[in-house]
Coordinates of C-alpha atoms and ligand atoms in Angstrom, one line a residue:
Y1 CA 8.1 11.8 24.2
P2 CA 6.8 9.5 27.0
T3 CA 4.6 6.7 25.7
E4 CA 1.4 8.5 26.9
K5 CA 2.2 11.2 24.3
I6 CA 2.6 8.7 21.4
R7 CA -0.1 7.4 19.1
N8 CA 0.6 4.7 16.5
F9 CA -2.2 4.2 13.9
S10 CA -2.8 3.3 10.4
I11 CA -5.4 3.9 7.7
I12 CA -7.3 1.0 6.2
A13 CA -9.7 1.2 3.3
H14 CA -11.0 -0.4 0.1
V15 CA -9.0 0.6 -2.9
D16 CA -9.7 4.2 -4.1
H17 CA -11.8 5.2 -1.0
G18 CA -9.2 7.9 -0.4
K19 CA -6.7 6.5 2.0
S20 CA -3.6 8.1 0.4
T21 CA -5.3 11.4 -0.1
L22 CA -6.3 11.5 3.6
A23 CA -2.8 10.5 4.6
D24 CA -1.4 13.4 2.6
R25 CA -3.9 15.8 4.2
L26 CA -2.9 14.7 7.7
L27 CA 0.8 15.2 6.8
E28 CA 0.0 18.7 5.5
L29 CA -2.2 19.5 8.5
T30 CA 0.7 18.7 10.9
G31 CA 3.2 20.6 8.8
T32 CA 5.1 17.4 8.0
I33 CA 4.9 18.2 4.3
K34 CA 4.2 21.5 2.6
R35 CA 0.7 22.1 1.3
G36 CA 0.2 21.0 -2.3
L37 CA 3.4 19.0 -2.2
G38 CA 1.3 16.0 -1.4
A39 CA 0.1 14.3 -4.6
Q40 CA 0.1 11.2 -2.5
Y41 CA 3.4 11.6 -0.9
L42 CA 3.5 8.1 0.6
D43 CA 2.9 6.3 -2.6
K44 CA 6.4 6.3 -4.0
L45 CA 6.7 3.8 -6.8
Q46 CA 5.9 4.7 -10.4
V47 CA 3.4 1.8 -10.7
E48 CA 1.7 2.9 -7.6
K49 CA 1.2 6.3 -9.1
E50 CA 0.0 4.9 -12.4
R51 CA -2.4 2.4 -11.0
G52 CA -3.4 4.6 -8.1
I53 CA -2.8 1.7 -5.7
T54 CA -0.5 1.5 -2.7
V55 CA 2.0 -1.4 -2.9
K56 CA 4.6 -0.9 -0.3
A57 CA 3.7 0.3 3.1
Q58 CA 5.4 3.5 4.1
T59 CA 5.4 5.2 7.4
A60 CA 5.7 8.8 8.6
T61 CA 6.0 10.5 12.0
M62 CA 4.1 13.7 12.7
F63 CA 4.0 16.2 15.6
Y64 CA 0.8 17.7 16.7
N65 CA -0.1 20.3 19.3
Y66 CA -3.3 19.0 20.9
K67 CA -5.3 21.7 22.6
S68 CA -7.7 20.6 25.3
K69 CA -9.7 23.0 27.6
E70 CA -6.9 23.0 30.2
S71 CA -3.7 22.9 28.2
S72 CA -1.9 22.4 25.0
T73 CA 0.4 19.4 24.7
S74 CA 2.6 18.1 21.9
Y75 CA 2.0 14.6 20.6
L76 CA 4.1 12.3 18.5
L77 CA 1.9 10.5 15.9
N78 CA 3.1 7.6 13.8
L79 CA 1.1 7.0 10.7
V80 CA 1.8 3.5 9.4
D81 CA 0.6 3.4 5.9
T82 CA -0.8 0.0 4.7
P83 CA -1.5 -1.3 1.2
G84 CA -5.1 -1.6 0.2
H85 CA -5.1 -4.7 -1.9
V86 CA -5.7 -8.3 -0.8
D87 CA -2.5 -9.7 -2.2
F88 CA -0.7 -7.6 0.4
S89 CA -2.8 -8.5 3.3
Y90 CA 0.3 -9.9 5.1
E91 CA 1.7 -6.3 4.8
V92 CA -1.5 -5.0 6.3
S93 CA -1.3 -7.3 9.3
R94 CA 2.4 -6.6 9.7
S95 CA 1.8 -2.8 9.8
L96 CA -1.1 -3.2 12.2
A97 CA 1.1 -5.0 14.6
A98 CA 2.9 -1.7 15.3
C99 CA -0.4 0.2 15.8
Q100 CA -3.0 0.5 18.6
G101 CA -5.7 2.0 16.3
A102 CA -6.8 2.3 12.8
L103 CA -8.9 4.8 10.7
L104 CA -11.4 2.8 8.7
V105 CA -12.1 4.9 5.6
V106 CA -15.2 4.2 3.6
D107 CA -16.3 6.1 0.4
A108 CA -19.6 8.0 1.1
A109 CA -21.1 7.0 -2.2
Q110 CA -19.8 3.4 -2.6
G111 CA -20.2 2.3 0.9
V112 CA -18.8 -0.8 2.4
Q113 CA -16.8 -2.9 -0.1
A114 CA -15.1 -6.3 0.0
Q115 CA -11.8 -4.9 1.2
T116 CA -13.5 -2.8 3.8
V117 CA -14.7 -6.1 5.3
A118 CA -11.3 -7.8 5.0
N119 CA -9.4 -4.9 6.5
F120 CA -11.9 -4.4 9.3
Y121 CA -11.5 -7.9 10.4
L122 CA -7.7 -7.7 10.3
A123 CA -7.8 -4.7 12.5
F124 CA -10.5 -6.1 14.8
E125 CA -8.6 -9.3 15.3
S126 CA -5.5 -7.3 16.2
N127 CA -7.6 -5.6 19.0
L128 CA -7.2 -2.1 17.5
S129 CA -9.4 0.8 18.3
I130 CA -11.2 1.6 15.1
I131 CA -12.2 5.1 14.1
P132 CA -14.8 4.9 11.3
I133 CA -14.5 7.7 8.7
I134 CA -16.9 8.3 5.9
N135 CA -14.8 10.1 3.2
K136 CA -15.7 11.9 0.0
I137 CA -18.8 13.5 1.5
D138 CA -18.4 16.3 -1.1
Q139 CA -19.6 14.0 -3.9
P140 CA -23.1 14.6 -5.2
T141 CA -24.0 10.9 -4.8
A142 CA -22.7 10.8 -1.3
D143 CA -25.1 9.1 1.1
P144 CA -23.4 9.1 4.5
D145 CA -26.6 7.9 6.4
R146 CA -26.8 4.8 4.3
V147 CA -23.1 4.1 4.9
K148 CA -23.5 4.7 8.6
S149 CA -26.2 2.0 8.7
Q150 CA -24.0 -0.4 6.8
L151 CA -21.2 0.1 9.3
K152 CA -23.7 -0.5 12.1
S153 CA -25.2 -3.7 10.6
M154 CA -21.9 -5.2 9.3
F155 CA -19.5 -4.3 12.1
D156 CA -21.7 -3.0 14.9
L157 CA -20.0 0.4 14.8
D158 CA -21.9 3.2 16.6
P159 CA -23.1 5.8 14.1
S160 CA -22.3 8.6 16.6
D161 CA -18.6 7.5 16.5
V162 CA -18.4 8.0 12.7
L163 CA -16.4 11.0 11.4
L164 CA -17.5 12.6 8.1
T165 CA -14.7 14.0 5.9
S166 CA -13.7 15.1 2.4
A167 CA -10.0 14.7 1.9
K168 CA -10.6 16.8 -1.3
T169 CA -12.2 19.9 0.1
G170 CA -10.8 19.5 3.6
Q171 CA -14.2 19.4 5.3
G172 CA -14.2 17.6 8.6
L173 CA -10.5 16.9 8.6
E174 CA -9.9 18.9 11.8
H175 CA -11.6 16.2 13.8
V176 CA -9.4 13.4 12.7
I177 CA -6.3 13.9 14.7
P178 CA -8.1 14.9 17.9
A179 CA -10.0 11.6 17.5
V180 CA -6.8 9.7 17.1
I181 CA -5.4 11.2 20.3
E182 CA -8.6 10.7 22.3
R183 CA -9.8 7.3 21.1
I184 CA -6.6 5.4 20.5
P185 CA -4.6 4.2 23.5
P186 CA -0.8 4.9 23.7
P187 CA 1.6 2.0 23.0
P188 CA 1.7 -0.4 25.9
G189 CA 5.5 -1.0 26.0
M190 CA 7.7 -0.8 29.0
S191 CA 10.5 1.7 28.9
D192 CA 12.6 0.2 31.6
S193 CA 12.7 -3.3 30.1
N194 CA 15.3 -4.7 27.7
L195 CA 14.9 -3.6 24.1
R196 CA 12.4 -5.5 22.0
M197 CA 12.3 -4.1 18.5
F198 CA 9.9 -5.3 15.8
L199 CA 11.0 -5.3 12.2
L200 CA 8.1 -3.9 10.1
D201 CA 9.7 -3.6 6.7
S202 CA 12.9 -3.1 4.9
Y203 CA 14.2 -1.7 1.6
Y204 CA 17.5 -1.2 -0.1
D205 CA 19.0 2.3 -0.5
E206 CA 21.9 2.7 -2.9
Y207 CA 23.8 5.0 -0.4
K208 CA 22.8 3.7 3.0
G209 CA 22.3 0.0 2.3
V210 CA 19.4 -1.8 3.9
I211 CA 17.1 0.5 5.8
C212 CA 14.8 -1.2 8.3
H213 CA 11.5 0.2 9.5
V214 CA 11.2 -0.7 13.1
A215 CA 8.8 -0.3 16.0
I216 CA 10.3 -0.1 19.5
V217 CA 8.0 -2.3 21.6
D218 CA 10.0 -2.2 24.9
G219 CA 13.2 -0.4 26.0
S220 CA 15.1 2.0 23.7
L221 CA 17.6 1.9 20.8
R222 CA 20.6 4.1 20.4
K223 CA 23.2 4.6 17.6
G224 CA 26.4 2.5 18.2
E225 CA 24.6 -0.2 20.2
K226 CA 25.0 -3.9 19.2
I227 CA 21.9 -5.8 18.4
T228 CA 21.0 -9.4 17.5
S229 CA 18.2 -10.9 15.4
A230 CA 16.1 -13.5 17.0
A231 CA 15.4 -15.1 13.7
T232 CA 19.0 -15.5 12.4
G233 CA 21.2 -15.0 15.5
Q234 CA 23.2 -12.5 13.5
S235 CA 24.6 -9.5 15.3
Y236 CA 24.9 -5.9 14.0
E237 CA 26.0 -2.5 15.1
V238 CA 23.4 0.2 14.8
L239 CA 25.0 2.7 12.4
D240 CA 22.1 5.2 12.2
V241 CA 18.7 5.5 13.7
G242 CA 15.9 8.1 13.4
I243 CA 12.4 8.9 12.3
M244 CA 10.7 9.3 8.9
H245 CA 9.5 12.9 8.9
P246 CA 8.6 11.9 6.2
E247 CA 12.2 11.8 4.9
L248 CA 14.7 10.0 7.0
R249 CA 15.8 12.3 9.9
S250 CA 18.6 11.0 12.1
T251 CA 17.9 11.3 15.8
G252 CA 20.5 9.0 17.2
F253 CA 17.9 7.1 19.3
L254 CA 14.3 5.7 19.4
L255 CA 12.3 5.3 22.6
T256 CA 9.6 2.9 23.7
G257 CA 6.5 3.1 21.5
Q258 CA 8.2 4.9 18.6
V259 CA 8.3 3.9 15.0
G260 CA 11.3 4.8 12.9
Y261 CA 14.2 3.6 10.8
M262 CA 17.5 1.8 11.5
V263 CA 20.6 1.2 9.5
S264 CA 22.8 -1.6 10.7
G265 CA 25.1 -2.8 7.9
M266 CA 22.8 -5.6 6.7
R267 CA 23.9 -6.5 3.2
S268 CA 20.6 -7.5 1.7
T269 CA 16.9 -7.2 2.6
K270 CA 16.9 -11.0 2.9
E271 CA 18.7 -10.6 6.2
A272 CA 16.0 -8.2 7.4
R273 CA 13.2 -10.7 8.1
V274 CA 9.9 -9.0 8.4
G275 CA 8.3 -9.9 11.7
D276 CA 11.7 -10.6 13.3
T277 CA 12.4 -9.4 16.9
L278 CA 15.8 -7.6 17.4
F279 CA 17.3 -7.2 20.9
H280 CA 20.5 -5.9 22.5
N281 CA 23.4 -8.3 22.6
K282 CA 23.8 -10.3 25.8
T283 CA 20.2 -9.7 26.9
I284 CA 17.5 -12.4 26.9
V285 CA 14.1 -11.4 25.7
E286 CA 11.0 -13.3 24.6
P287 CA 10.7 -12.8 20.8
L288 CA 7.5 -11.0 19.7
P289 CA 4.9 -13.2 17.9
G290 CA 6.2 -13.0 14.4
F291 CA 4.3 -13.5 11.2
K292 CA 3.9 -16.5 9.2
A293 CA 6.2 -16.2 6.2
A294 CA 4.4 -14.9 3.1
K295 CA 3.3 -17.9 1.1
H296 CA 3.7 -17.8 -2.6
M297 CA 0.4 -18.7 -4.2
V298 CA 0.9 -17.8 -7.8
F299 CA 3.8 -18.8 -10.0
S300 CA 4.8 -17.9 -13.5
G301 CA 7.8 -18.5 -15.7
L302 CA 9.6 -15.3 -16.9
Y303 CA 11.7 -15.4 -20.0
P304 CA 13.5 -12.6 -21.9
A305 CA 11.4 -11.7 -25.0
D306 CA 14.7 -11.5 -26.8
G307 CA 16.0 -15.0 -26.0
S308 CA 19.6 -13.9 -25.7
D309 CA 19.1 -11.3 -23.1
F310 CA 19.1 -13.6 -20.2
E311 CA 21.7 -11.6 -18.3
G312 CA 19.7 -8.4 -18.6
L313 CA 16.7 -10.1 -17.1
N314 CA 18.8 -11.7 -14.4
N315 CA 20.2 -8.3 -13.4
A316 CA 16.8 -6.7 -13.4
I317 CA 15.2 -9.4 -11.3
E318 CA 18.1 -9.3 -8.8
R319 CA 17.8 -5.6 -8.4
L320 CA 14.0 -5.6 -8.1
T321 CA 13.9 -8.4 -5.5
C322 CA 16.4 -6.5 -3.5
N323 CA 13.4 -4.3 -2.6
D324 CA 10.7 -6.9 -2.7
A325 CA 11.9 -9.9 -0.7
S326 CA 8.4 -11.4 -1.1
V327 CA 9.1 -12.7 -4.6
S328 CA 10.7 -16.1 -4.8
V329 CA 13.0 -16.7 -7.8
A330 CA 14.4 -20.0 -9.2
R331 CA 16.1 -20.6 -12.5
E332 CA 14.3 -22.6 -15.1
S333 CA 14.8 -23.6 -18.6
S334 CA 12.3 -24.2 -21.3
T335 CA 12.9 -25.9 -24.7
A336 CA 10.7 -23.3 -26.3
L337 CA 11.7 -20.2 -24.5
G338 CA 15.3 -20.8 -23.4
L339 CA 16.7 -19.8 -20.0
G340 CA 14.5 -18.0 -17.6
F341 CA 13.1 -17.9 -14.1
R342 CA 10.1 -19.4 -12.2
C343 CA 8.9 -16.7 -9.8
G344 CA 6.5 -17.1 -7.0
F345 CA 4.1 -14.3 -5.9
L346 CA 1.7 -13.6 -3.1
G347 CA -1.2 -13.1 -5.5
L348 CA -2.2 -11.9 -8.9
L349 CA -1.8 -8.2 -8.4
H350 CA 1.6 -8.8 -6.9
M351 CA 2.6 -10.7 -10.0
D352 CA 1.2 -8.0 -12.3
V353 CA 3.0 -5.2 -10.4
F354 CA 6.3 -7.1 -10.6
H355 CA 5.9 -7.7 -14.3
Q356 CA 5.1 -4.1 -14.8
R357 CA 8.0 -2.9 -12.7
L358 CA 10.4 -5.1 -14.6
E359 CA 9.3 -3.5 -17.8
Q360 CA 9.1 0.0 -16.6
E361 CA 12.0 0.4 -14.3
Y362 CA 14.5 -1.8 -16.1
G363 CA 13.3 -1.6 -19.7
T364 CA 13.1 -5.4 -19.8
H365 CA 10.8 -7.1 -22.2
I366 CA 9.5 -10.4 -20.9
I367 CA 7.4 -13.3 -21.8
S368 CA 5.4 -14.7 -18.9
T369 CA 3.8 -18.1 -18.9
V370 CA 0.3 -18.8 -17.8
P371 CA 0.2 -18.4 -14.0
T372 CA -0.1 -21.6 -12.0
V373 CA -0.8 -22.4 -8.4
P374 CA 1.0 -24.9 -6.1
Y375 CA -0.7 -28.3 -6.0
I376 CA 0.1 -31.2 -3.6
F377 CA 0.6 -34.6 -5.2
E378 CA 0.9 -38.0 -3.7
Y379 CA 2.8 -40.4 -5.9
S380 CA 2.6 -44.2 -6.2
D381 CA 6.0 -44.5 -4.4
G382 CA 4.3 -42.9 -1.3
S383 CA 6.0 -39.5 -1.6
K384 CA 4.0 -36.3 -1.2
V385 CA 5.3 -33.2 -2.9
E386 CA 4.2 -29.6 -3.5
V387 CA 4.4 -28.9 -7.3
Q388 CA 4.7 -25.4 -8.5
N389 CA 5.5 -26.1 -12.1
P390 CA 3.3 -28.1 -14.5
G391 CA 6.6 -29.6 -15.9
A392 CA 7.2 -31.3 -12.6
F393 CA 3.8 -33.0 -12.6
T394 CA 5.4 -36.4 -13.4
A395 CA 9.0 -35.7 -13.6
N396 CA 9.7 -39.4 -13.1
P397 CA 7.9 -41.6 -15.6
K398 CA 8.0 -44.6 -13.3
I399 CA 5.7 -43.2 -10.7
R400 CA 2.1 -42.2 -11.0
V401 CA 0.1 -39.5 -9.2
V402 CA -2.4 -41.3 -6.9
A403 CA -4.0 -38.3 -5.2
S404 CA -3.9 -34.5 -5.5
W405 CA -5.0 -31.5 -3.6
E406 CA -5.4 -27.9 -4.7
P407 CA -5.4 -24.6 -2.8
T408 CA -8.6 -22.8 -2.3
V409 CA -9.5 -19.2 -1.2
L410 CA -12.4 -17.8 0.8
A411 CA -13.8 -15.0 -1.4
T412 CA -15.9 -12.1 -0.3
I413 CA -18.1 -10.5 -3.0
I414 CA -20.2 -7.4 -2.6
I415 CA -22.6 -6.5 -5.4
P416 CA -25.8 -4.6 -6.2
S417 CA -28.6 -7.2 -5.8
E418 CA -29.6 -7.3 -9.5
Y419 CA -26.3 -9.0 -10.3
V420 CA -26.7 -11.9 -7.8
G421 CA -27.8 -14.4 -10.5
A422 CA -24.9 -13.7 -12.8
V423 CA -22.4 -13.9 -10.0
I424 CA -23.8 -17.2 -8.8
T425 CA -23.5 -18.6 -12.3
L426 CA -19.9 -17.4 -12.7
C427 CA -18.9 -18.8 -9.3
S428 CA -20.4 -22.2 -10.0
E429 CA -18.7 -22.3 -13.4
R430 CA -15.5 -21.8 -11.5
R431 CA -16.2 -24.7 -9.2
G432 CA -17.1 -22.4 -6.3
E433 CA -19.1 -23.4 -3.2
Q434 CA -21.4 -20.8 -1.7
L435 CA -20.9 -20.4 2.0
E436 CA -22.9 -17.3 2.8
Y437 CA -25.4 -15.1 1.1
S438 CA -27.0 -12.1 2.8
F439 CA -27.9 -8.4 2.3
I440 CA -26.0 -5.5 3.8
D441 CA -28.8 -3.1 2.9
S442 CA -31.8 -3.0 0.6
Q443 CA -29.6 -2.7 -2.5
R444 CA -26.5 -4.7 -1.8
A445 CA -25.8 -8.4 -1.5
F446 CA -22.9 -10.0 0.4
M447 CA -21.7 -13.4 -0.7
K448 CA -19.0 -15.7 0.6
Y449 CA -17.6 -18.5 -1.6
R450 CA -14.9 -21.1 -1.4
L451 CA -13.2 -21.1 -4.8
P452 CA -10.2 -23.1 -6.1
L453 CA -7.4 -20.6 -6.4
R454 CA -6.7 -22.0 -9.8
E455 CA -10.1 -20.7 -11.0
I456 CA -9.4 -17.1 -10.0
V457 CA -5.8 -16.7 -11.1
V458 CA -6.7 -16.0 -14.7
D459 CA -9.4 -13.6 -15.6
F460 CA -11.8 -14.1 -12.7
Y461 CA -11.8 -10.5 -11.5
N462 CA -12.1 -9.1 -15.1
E463 CA -15.1 -11.4 -15.7
L464 CA -16.7 -10.6 -12.4
K465 CA -16.3 -6.9 -13.2
S466 CA -17.7 -7.3 -16.7
I467 CA -20.8 -9.3 -15.7
T468 CA -21.6 -6.7 -13.0
S469 CA -21.0 -3.6 -15.1
G470 CA -18.0 -2.9 -12.9
Y471 CA -20.0 -2.8 -9.6
A472 CA -18.7 -5.9 -7.9
S473 CA -16.0 -5.7 -5.3
F474 CA -14.0 -8.7 -4.5
D475 CA -11.5 -9.8 -2.0
Y476 CA -10.1 -13.2 -0.9
E477 CA -8.0 -14.8 1.7
D478 CA -6.0 -18.0 1.4
S479 CA -7.7 -21.1 2.7
E480 CA -7.1 -24.8 3.0
Y481 CA -6.1 -27.4 0.4
V482 CA -8.9 -29.6 -0.8
A483 CA -8.8 -33.0 -2.6
S484 CA -9.1 -32.4 -6.3
D485 CA -9.0 -34.6 -9.5
V486 CA -6.4 -32.7 -11.6
V487 CA -4.5 -33.7 -14.7
K488 CA -1.6 -32.3 -16.7
L489 CA -2.7 -30.8 -20.1
D490 CA 0.1 -30.8 -22.7
V491 CA 0.1 -28.8 -25.9
L492 CA 1.9 -30.4 -28.8
L493 CA 3.1 -28.7 -32.0
N494 CA 3.7 -31.3 -34.7
G495 CA 3.9 -33.9 -32.0
Q496 CA 6.4 -32.1 -29.9
P497 CA 5.2 -31.0 -26.4
V498 CA 5.7 -27.2 -25.8
D499 CA 6.8 -27.2 -22.1
A500 CA 6.0 -23.6 -21.5
M501 CA 2.4 -24.1 -22.5
A502 CA 1.7 -27.2 -20.3
T503 CA -0.8 -26.6 -17.5
I504 CA -2.6 -28.4 -14.8
V505 CA -6.4 -28.4 -14.9
H506 CA -9.3 -30.1 -13.2
N507 CA -10.2 -33.3 -15.0
L508 CA -13.7 -32.2 -15.8
K509 CA -12.4 -29.1 -17.5
A510 CA -9.6 -30.6 -19.5
Q511 CA -11.7 -31.1 -22.6
R512 CA -13.0 -27.5 -22.7
V513 CA -9.7 -25.9 -21.8
G514 CA -7.9 -28.1 -24.4
R515 CA -10.3 -27.1 -27.1
E516 CA -10.0 -23.4 -26.2
L517 CA -6.2 -23.5 -26.2
V518 CA -6.0 -25.2 -29.5
D519 CA -8.5 -22.8 -31.1
K520 CA -6.7 -19.8 -29.8
L521 CA -3.3 -21.1 -30.8
K522 CA -4.6 -21.7 -34.3
K523 CA -5.3 -18.0 -34.6
F524 CA -1.9 -17.0 -33.3
I525 CA 0.4 -19.2 -35.3
D526 CA 1.2 -18.0 -38.8
R527 CA 1.0 -20.4 -41.7
Q528 CA 4.3 -21.9 -42.6
M529 CA 5.9 -23.8 -45.4
F530 CA 4.8 -27.0 -43.8
E531 CA 1.6 -28.2 -42.2
I532 CA 1.4 -27.7 -38.5
T533 CA -0.7 -29.8 -36.2
I534 CA -1.7 -28.4 -32.8
Q535 CA -2.9 -30.9 -30.2
A536 CA -3.9 -30.8 -26.6
A537 CA -3.4 -34.0 -24.7
V538 CA -3.8 -35.5 -21.3
G539 CA -1.2 -38.2 -21.0
S540 CA -1.2 -40.1 -24.4
K541 CA -4.9 -39.2 -25.1
V542 CA -5.4 -36.3 -27.6
I543 CA -8.5 -34.3 -26.6
A544 CA -8.4 -31.5 -29.2
R545 CA -6.7 -31.1 -32.5
E546 CA -6.4 -28.5 -35.3
T547 CA -4.1 -28.2 -38.3
I548 CA -2.8 -25.2 -40.0
S549 CA -2.3 -26.0 -43.7
A550 CA 1.0 -25.2 -45.5
L551 CA 1.5 -22.1 -47.6
R552 CA 1.3 -22.9 -51.2
K553 CA 4.2 -20.7 -52.5
N554 CA 7.6 -21.4 -51.3
V555 CA 8.5 -17.9 -50.1
L556 CA 11.5 -19.0 -48.1
A557 CA 13.2 -20.2 -51.1
K558 CA 13.7 -16.6 -52.2
C559 CA 15.9 -16.1 -49.1
Y560 CA 18.5 -18.5 -50.1
G561 CA 20.5 -16.1 -52.2
G562 CA 21.4 -14.3 -49.0
D563 CA 18.9 -11.5 -49.3
V564 CA 19.7 -9.6 -46.1
T565 CA 16.6 -7.4 -46.0
R566 CA 14.3 -10.3 -46.5
K567 CA 16.0 -12.2 -43.7
K568 CA 15.7 -9.2 -41.5
K569 CA 12.0 -9.0 -42.2
L570 CA 11.7 -12.7 -41.2
L571 CA 13.6 -12.0 -38.0
E572 CA 11.3 -9.1 -37.3
K573 CA 8.3 -11.4 -37.9
Q574 CA 9.8 -13.8 -35.4
K575 CA 10.0 -11.1 -32.9
E576 CA 6.4 -10.2 -33.5
G577 CA 5.5 -13.9 -33.0
K578 CA 7.2 -13.8 -29.6
K579 CA 5.3 -10.7 -28.7
R580 CA 2.1 -12.5 -29.6
M581 CA 3.1 -15.5 -27.6
K582 CA 3.5 -13.2 -24.7
R583 CA -0.1 -12.2 -25.1
V584 CA -1.1 -15.9 -25.5
G585 CA 0.6 -16.5 -22.2
V586 CA -1.2 -13.7 -20.4
Y587 CA -4.7 -14.0 -21.8
F588 CA -5.4 -17.7 -21.9
R589 CA -8.2 -18.5 -19.5
I590 CA -7.6 -22.0 -18.4
Ligands
GTP601 P1 -5.2 3.0 -2.9 O1 -3.9 3.7 -2.7 O2 -5.3 2.4 -4.2 O3 -5.5 2.1 -1.8 O4 -6.3 4.1 -3.0 P2 -6.6 5.1 -1.9 O5 -7.6 4.6 -0.9 O6 -5.3 5.6 -1.3 O7 -7.3 6.3 -2.7 P3 -6.7 7.6 -3.1 O8 -6.3 8.5 -2.0 O9 -5.7 7.4 -4.1 O10 -8.0 8.3 -3.8 C1 -8.7 7.7 -4.9 C2 -9.3 8.8 -5.7 O11 -10.3 9.5 -4.9 C3 -8.4 9.9 -6.1 O12 -8.7 10.3 -7.4 C4 -8.6 11.0 -5.1 O13 -8.4 12.3 -5.7 C5 -10.1 10.9 -4.9 N1 -10.5 11.4 -3.6 C6 -9.9 11.1 -2.4 N2 -10.6 11.7 -1.4 C7 -11.6 12.4 -1.9 C8 -12.7 13.2 -1.4 O14 -12.8 13.4 -0.2 N3 -13.6 13.6 -2.3 C9 -13.5 13.4 -3.7 N4 -14.5 13.8 -4.5 N5 -12.5 12.6 -4.2 C10 -11.6 12.1 -3.3

């Protein structure tokens, strides 16, 4: 296929607007998969199925016979699937780099939502041709005219360019691929230049090893050739190359403008740097503009629920990060929880999905600590450090923190107008600063806020949903660090600090958070033989305190005779306690 007969495009949409269903229909329509086999073919992982969200971008090649008035020509179409959620926006922009166009899918009833806005701008800034599609027109509440006018007022998209479809009933789908061929330009690469290959994604396959998804920007790639990575300088031999149709189909070569896979004997996905440029050995090429490395914005400690099973957790994490190089992992130990890991994630959903995959795919039970964000601290000795772990706040008692900065996000919130008041209250409670407030039509408001990331990592989205009866849509992008007055809040049980429960909070909130923590802990801790004091403290100053009085009867004494069943019960109880602790970790809003 010469490049004029190739089209590379992706589908972008707000979560649930029907991106995966539409992708399935296009695969069926082109005979790439059998009808009915779909069930969201491109969403492979179990969590994705369960949550109905796309996590890892997948790509498929399709062939299509395009009939114009004069002739019928075969086209090669590469559909680059993209995740819909904000945490993965780096994957979206990565996927878009291999495309010249995008289908912007909007639900006919829900209209433009927060991620529609975010995704539109990602595509727009990558200079892609955008084909607006209003999907789910079969729904009784569909109002395509209203959505058309939103698309016009928000993005200046011409209503006459909008396609109307139902991925469910099939209505309107026949116009989608012709629009792709007519409106999206072919890839611009040069076939007689040296090879420049862009690394889109990689995953680990038990039999084949590391499989890279690649886009051939210039030149061509053949099996047996030797290639070098611009990022690492490492050389490899191309062992296999082909297309995803949608299963891997070896072709022995990939030509300019094509998207496909390559196997090259890389040992781990860490060698396959996403955004890297690969070229033939002994040639000199200008590397393609890469992507900034994914920045980890949310950290949490992960510990085996059964303290002894550190090795099990270790293995599970190793295997899982083989396929998700975007998680950072460092060993950590806690006096309360034993040996574990501190993991860094791109965002909240990313963290949630990782936790869930650990439990589901590896049967691991884990305790996770309250998520934290990276702060920057300047110390009295002049050093400036990024701190990801509350424990490291003042690791050295001789130096003091003299200034601190915290990360913020730019949040987009779209809501029915009657909820504006409630959302403004929530955002100001969370130390937000309103940057923009307008209406996208007579019923919907659009707001932009700067919010400290710290304030949205726990529970923000749930609360936003609950105060707006589920109608709010929310998206955010990382923004700058701003100066902030933060302190470390310690939790002490009988005077002993519990390292895993320490957290960093804004000074103004320390009192309230400390009180909430102590009250909640009081409910979670069982009465014991002795009195327990629970304290929250900033430095040496105790800001909240509760006591749990001792049990009157000495139940433990009965154990001394070596009553095995009783001991077992106590052990069971301890396990329960740990489970509860896990909940404590997850649900504390701090
Ligand atoms: P993410 O993968 O989470 O980004 O969502 P998505 O945009 O891929 O949405 P998905 O294709 O999973 O569709 C979401 C839900 O909408 C599913 O229950 C689909 O069956 C349903 N759906 C998709 N297209 C249509 C349609 O045209 N009409 C109707 N009525 N329902 C649809």
